[in-house]
Amino acid sequence: MARTTTGTSAHTSAHTSNSLLDLPPISALFLIDFDVKAGYTIAWKRSIPGLELEGVVEYKSLPSGLHSVKDDLIYFIHEAGHAGVSAFINVPCDEEEARHARMIAVGVLVPLSFGRLGRAWRHAEALKDMAAKLAVDRKRTTILEAYWERCKSSADTKAPTHRTDETPITSPTVPLHSIPSNRSKGHSRNRSASDGVIFQPDHTLSKYHPARSLTALLDAFGPLIFPIHRAAMLRKRILISCHAPVHEVCNFEQAPTHRLRPLFTIGVHDIPSLVASTARQRQQPGEGDDDATLREDDGSSGWIACTTDSILAMKETLWDVLITMPPPFSANAQTKVWPTVECPGKKPVKATQRDLRRFRALKAGLARLGAVARPISSHGTTQSQASLDIRPSTSGTTVVEDECDEALDKIVQPPTWAELAYGGFMWWASAGEQHRSYEHDEAVHDASLLADWAPLPATGSIANLQSPGILQDPMTASIPSLNQGREDTHEDGGARVELAVIAFFHRLTIDILTVIGDAVEADDTPYTDDDSDNGDAEALLLARDEDEESRPVRIDSTAFELMGLDVWNPSDAEFIQEIARVYFDRSVRVEGKGIEVCGLRVC
């Protein structure tokens, strides 16, 4: 027993030492105190030379509405290439001048050279601990001095590579060389052979890693996550209007796509910079579409941010997509209260029927993956075996209760008449075989997005699903919350479910861009002529090259299915047209499904 204890102690000591070494250096450390008369003031601060804190961090690190919560963790972006994180705490006290409430925050600034968020989350636990101690005695600033001396940045500090035992904060993105470049006629592309293994199951996440909130993200948005993902791919300006606390919403902002900058928490003080960024974008549309535009401060790229100031939501010129989160008390409602997504002009954004089916498949696969990590009970079943009730299903099977279906009607578009007519005719004409084949292909596509992650179901599988690496039975009879019944894996750093979600959306993004890129390549295949002596033929070839950019690219229903989009939905067709314009600078001609009788199109 003594040997075991000694070994455990040594392991803990080594782990603590490694954790200290993994802390990114900080450029500033500050203590903010709330004064009833003066408001938020900086009570103590340390920073590297030239980094201004006064009049900035006290507003960015403490959004409005925090007085109504006990604690919070706030992320924000600071000028001069720094990310910030502050730990807020609100505790009762006996001071009448403070209205019997002591509100303080301890925060740091970390260089963005260490990652999109500067890996600032690694300081979160220490900041929360210092805030709790200072809330009891604000004069204990010696702990701040000690932390500053231990973690302060120096001229010799270099940005390290990512830890081998922790997955980086940024989601897998599509490199510019992986899709056709509209600057060259060749449209050469190096396909990523590792797009399915960007994250291995043995990768880990630390305790406060923002990706820990990905399962909560799915629970909060449901099928709305897919139109939001498409808006992110289009580099839209996405604003999330929410209430305090903002920690989880900040975690939601981890950009899953190329060139989308997370601004995290913003407020009224950020309006001038947002207006200036919009002005720069309008002055230089489409310029500099090369590697230089990958800079974090590029005004031509989109962003995602959250705010507790409702006035920003009222200024429609500042954002392209507005997401309004339900108030915290809605969690106690009898029916699910979903966020609302809209474009300027109060134009609502809803998920498609295809999004709903894909969401059900995703939740089913993740539920199986989460069940594997749970311990086996004495009866030989996992803790959530009964709730999963895994059995064969198709895209037409109801997998949520009736009351949930009523709530989903508010965020999911109904099937179009053309889709219903086409489906009914094909079912009648093929005795149901064509419909089952379509469902099978759709299920295979959805399952492939979680290949190598979600385990095979215990019972029941889709017939003839024999492709290697493709999961069987991607649907289940229920979609329980992924946060219920899960074992806490924070201590060992395991996060298979969260990493599977990242891989899922990475593959979905790759599928969309690859299919459109292939269509552009096929349309731009040059015509070769061996007769080099014919001057007229050479002039004709040059004229054809000039017309290539103006000729629309053909996208048919098969391409829609390969991208996992809804061929019947006009919003998905608009998305394809905009994606082709943004990424390839080409127009698109969308050809949907239909039925012709004697040359007359009936649907």
PDB file of N, CA and C in Angstrom, residues 221 224 228 237-243 304-307 312-314 319-327 338-344 348-349:
ATOM      1  N   PHE A 221     -28.612  24.050 -29.656  1.00  0.00           N
ATOM      2  CA  PHE A 221     -29.047  24.487 -30.976  1.00  0.00           C
ATOM      3  C   PHE A 221     -29.809  23.425 -31.754  1.00  0.00           C
ATOM      4  N   LEU A 224     -30.498  23.426 -35.718  1.00  0.00           N
ATOM      5  CA  LEU A 224     -30.094  24.772 -36.138  1.00  0.00           C
ATOM      6  C   LEU A 224     -28.587  24.904 -36.274  1.00  0.00           C
ATOM      7  N   ILE A 228     -26.267  27.400 -39.072  1.00  0.00           N
ATOM      8  CA  ILE A 228     -25.242  28.259 -38.477  1.00  0.00           C
ATOM      9  C   ILE A 228     -23.864  27.885 -39.018  1.00  0.00           C
ATOM     10  N   ARG A 237     -20.875  37.581 -40.535  1.00  0.00           N
ATOM     11  CA  ARG A 237     -20.692  38.197 -39.219  1.00  0.00           C
ATOM     12  C   ARG A 237     -21.823  37.689 -38.323  1.00  0.00           C
ATOM     13  N   ILE A 238     -21.483  36.844 -37.380  1.00  0.00           N
ATOM     14  CA  ILE A 238     -22.481  36.164 -36.561  1.00  0.00           C
ATOM     15  C   ILE A 238     -22.436  36.740 -35.149  1.00  0.00           C
ATOM     16  N   LEU A 239     -23.570  37.258 -34.699  1.00  0.00           N
ATOM     17  CA  LEU A 239     -23.673  37.836 -33.358  1.00  0.00           C
ATOM     18  C   LEU A 239     -24.634  36.997 -32.526  1.00  0.00           C
ATOM     19  N   ILE A 240     -24.186  36.586 -31.347  1.00  0.00           N
ATOM     20  CA  ILE A 240     -25.014  35.820 -30.420  1.00  0.00           C
ATOM     21  C   ILE A 240     -25.437  36.746 -29.289  1.00  0.00           C
ATOM     22  N   SER A 241     -26.726  37.012 -29.203  1.00  0.00           N
ATOM     23  CA  SER A 241     -27.270  37.833 -28.127  1.00  0.00           C
ATOM     24  C   SER A 241     -27.694  36.911 -26.990  1.00  0.00           C
ATOM     25  N   CYS A 242     -27.106  37.101 -25.825  1.00  0.00           N
ATOM     26  CA  CYS A 242     -27.329  36.161 -24.727  1.00  0.00           C
ATOM     27  C   CYS A 242     -27.416  36.897 -23.403  1.00  0.00           C
ATOM     28  N   HIS A 243     -27.587  36.135 -22.352  1.00  0.00           N
ATOM     29  CA  HIS A 243     -27.609  36.653 -20.990  1.00  0.00           C
ATOM     30  C   HIS A 243     -26.397  36.102 -20.237  1.00  0.00           C
ATOM     31  N   ILE A 304     -17.452  35.821 -35.298  1.00  0.00           N
ATOM     32  CA  ILE A 304     -18.527  35.367 -34.432  1.00  0.00           C
ATOM     33  C   ILE A 304     -18.251  35.904 -33.037  1.00  0.00           C
ATOM     34  N   ALA A 305     -19.273  36.428 -32.396  1.00  0.00           N
ATOM     35  CA  ALA A 305     -19.106  37.048 -31.085  1.00  0.00           C
ATOM     36  C   ALA A 305     -20.406  36.934 -30.309  1.00  0.00           C
ATOM     37  N   CYS A 306     -20.308  37.115 -29.008  1.00  0.00           N
ATOM     38  CA  CYS A 306     -21.501  37.139 -28.163  1.00  0.00           C
ATOM     39  C   CYS A 306     -21.552  38.458 -27.412  1.00  0.00           C
ATOM     40  N   THR A 307     -22.747  38.864 -27.032  1.00  0.00           N
ATOM     41  CA  THR A 307     -22.923  40.113 -26.309  1.00  0.00           C
ATOM     42  C   THR A 307     -24.115  40.013 -25.379  1.00  0.00           C
ATOM     43  N   LEU A 312     -26.656  46.091 -29.495  1.00  0.00           N
ATOM     44  CA  LEU A 312     -25.927  45.581 -30.654  1.00  0.00           C
ATOM     45  C   LEU A 312     -26.843  44.757 -31.549  1.00  0.00           C
ATOM     46  N   ALA A 313     -27.777  44.040 -30.947  1.00  0.00           N
ATOM     47  CA  ALA A 313     -28.715  43.253 -31.743  1.00  0.00           C
ATOM     48  C   ALA A 313     -29.650  44.144 -32.547  1.00  0.00           C
ATOM     49  N   MET A 314     -29.867  45.363 -32.090  1.00  0.00           N
ATOM     50  CA  MET A 314     -30.756  46.288 -32.788  1.00  0.00           C
ATOM     51  C   MET A 314     -30.076  46.948 -33.977  1.00  0.00           C
ATOM     52  N   TRP A 319     -24.137  43.168 -38.223  1.00  0.00           N
ATOM     53  CA  TRP A 319     -24.079  41.710 -38.297  1.00  0.00           C
ATOM     54  C   TRP A 319     -24.853  41.197 -39.504  1.00  0.00           C
ATOM     55  N   ASP A 320     -24.542  39.971 -39.891  1.00  0.00           N
ATOM     56  CA  ASP A 320     -25.254  39.292 -40.979  1.00  0.00           C
ATOM     57  C   ASP A 320     -26.234  38.251 -40.452  1.00  0.00           C
ATOM     58  N   VAL A 321     -25.891  37.635 -39.331  1.00  0.00           N
ATOM     59  CA  VAL A 321     -26.738  36.612 -38.712  1.00  0.00           C
ATOM     60  C   VAL A 321     -26.820  36.915 -37.220  1.00  0.00           C
ATOM     61  N   LEU A 322     -28.048  36.951 -36.704  1.00  0.00           N
ATOM     62  CA  LEU A 322     -28.263  37.198 -35.278  1.00  0.00           C
ATOM     63  C   LEU A 322     -28.856  35.951 -34.637  1.00  0.00           C
ATOM     64  N   ILE A 323     -28.197  35.476 -33.594  1.00  0.00           N
ATOM     65  CA  ILE A 323     -28.678  34.327 -32.825  1.00  0.00           C
ATOM     66  C   ILE A 323     -29.082  34.837 -31.449  1.00  0.00           C
ATOM     67  N   THR A 324     -30.339  34.660 -31.105  1.00  0.00           N
ATOM     68  CA  THR A 324     -30.842  35.101 -29.807  1.00  0.00           C
ATOM     69  C   THR A 324     -31.048  33.882 -28.922  1.00  0.00           C
ATOM     70  N   MET A 325     -30.261  33.799 -27.865  1.00  0.00           N
ATOM     71  CA  MET A 325     -30.357  32.671 -26.951  1.00  0.00           C
ATOM     72  C   MET A 325     -31.537  32.860 -26.003  1.00  0.00           C
ATOM     73  N   PRO A 326     -32.220  31.782 -25.643  1.00  0.00           N
ATOM     74  CA  PRO A 326     -33.324  31.898 -24.684  1.00  0.00           C
ATOM     75  C   PRO A 326     -32.804  32.273 -23.308  1.00  0.00           C
ATOM     76  N   PRO A 327     -33.628  32.909 -22.481  1.00  0.00           N
ATOM     77  CA  PRO A 327     -33.178  33.283 -21.131  1.00  0.00           C
ATOM     78  C   PRO A 327     -32.887  32.054 -20.290  1.00  0.00           C
ATOM     79  N   TRP A 338     -35.965  26.779 -28.111  1.00  0.00           N
ATOM     80  CA  TRP A 338     -34.802  26.843 -28.983  1.00  0.00           C
ATOM     81  C   TRP A 338     -34.355  28.281 -29.184  1.00  0.00           C
ATOM     82  N   PRO A 339     -33.091  28.489 -29.514  1.00  0.00           N
ATOM     83  CA  PRO A 339     -32.642  29.828 -29.919  1.00  0.00           C
ATOM     84  C   PRO A 339     -33.319  30.235 -31.224  1.00  0.00           C
ATOM     85  N   THR A 340     -33.346  31.518 -31.485  1.00  0.00           N
ATOM     86  CA  THR A 340     -33.856  32.016 -32.758  1.00  0.00           C
ATOM     87  C   THR A 340     -32.688  32.528 -33.589  1.00  0.00           C
ATOM     88  N   VAL A 341     -32.730  32.230 -34.879  1.00  0.00           N
ATOM     89  CA  VAL A 341     -31.687  32.655 -35.811  1.00  0.00           C
ATOM     90  C   VAL A 341     -32.358  33.483 -36.893  1.00  0.00           C
ATOM     91  N   GLU A 342     -31.806  34.642 -37.180  1.00  0.00           N
ATOM     92  CA  GLU A 342     -32.417  35.516 -38.171  1.00  0.00           C
ATOM     93  C   GLU A 342     -31.358  36.326 -38.895  1.00  0.00           C
ATOM     94  N   CYS A 343     -31.740  36.805 -40.069  1.00  0.00           N
ATOM     95  CA  CYS A 343     -30.924  37.714 -40.855  1.00  0.00           C
ATOM     96  C   CYS A 343     -31.503  39.120 -40.717  1.00  0.00           C
ATOM     97  N   PRO A 344     -30.784  40.141 -41.154  1.00  0.00           N
ATOM     98  CA  PRO A 344     -31.336  41.495 -41.071  1.00  0.00           C
ATOM     99  C   PRO A 344     -32.699  41.587 -41.738  1.00  0.00           C
ATOM    100  N   PRO A 348     -36.289  35.021 -40.711  1.00  0.00           N
ATOM    101  CA  PRO A 348     -35.895  33.866 -39.895  1.00  0.00           C
ATOM    102  C   PRO A 348     -35.069  32.858 -40.683  1.00  0.00           C
ATOM    103  N   VAL A 349     -34.196  32.183 -39.985  1.00  0.00           N
ATOM    104  CA  VAL A 349     -33.384  31.110 -40.552  1.00  0.00           C
ATOM    105  C   VAL A 349     -33.764  29.821 -39.839  1.00  0.00           C
TER     106      VAL A 349
END
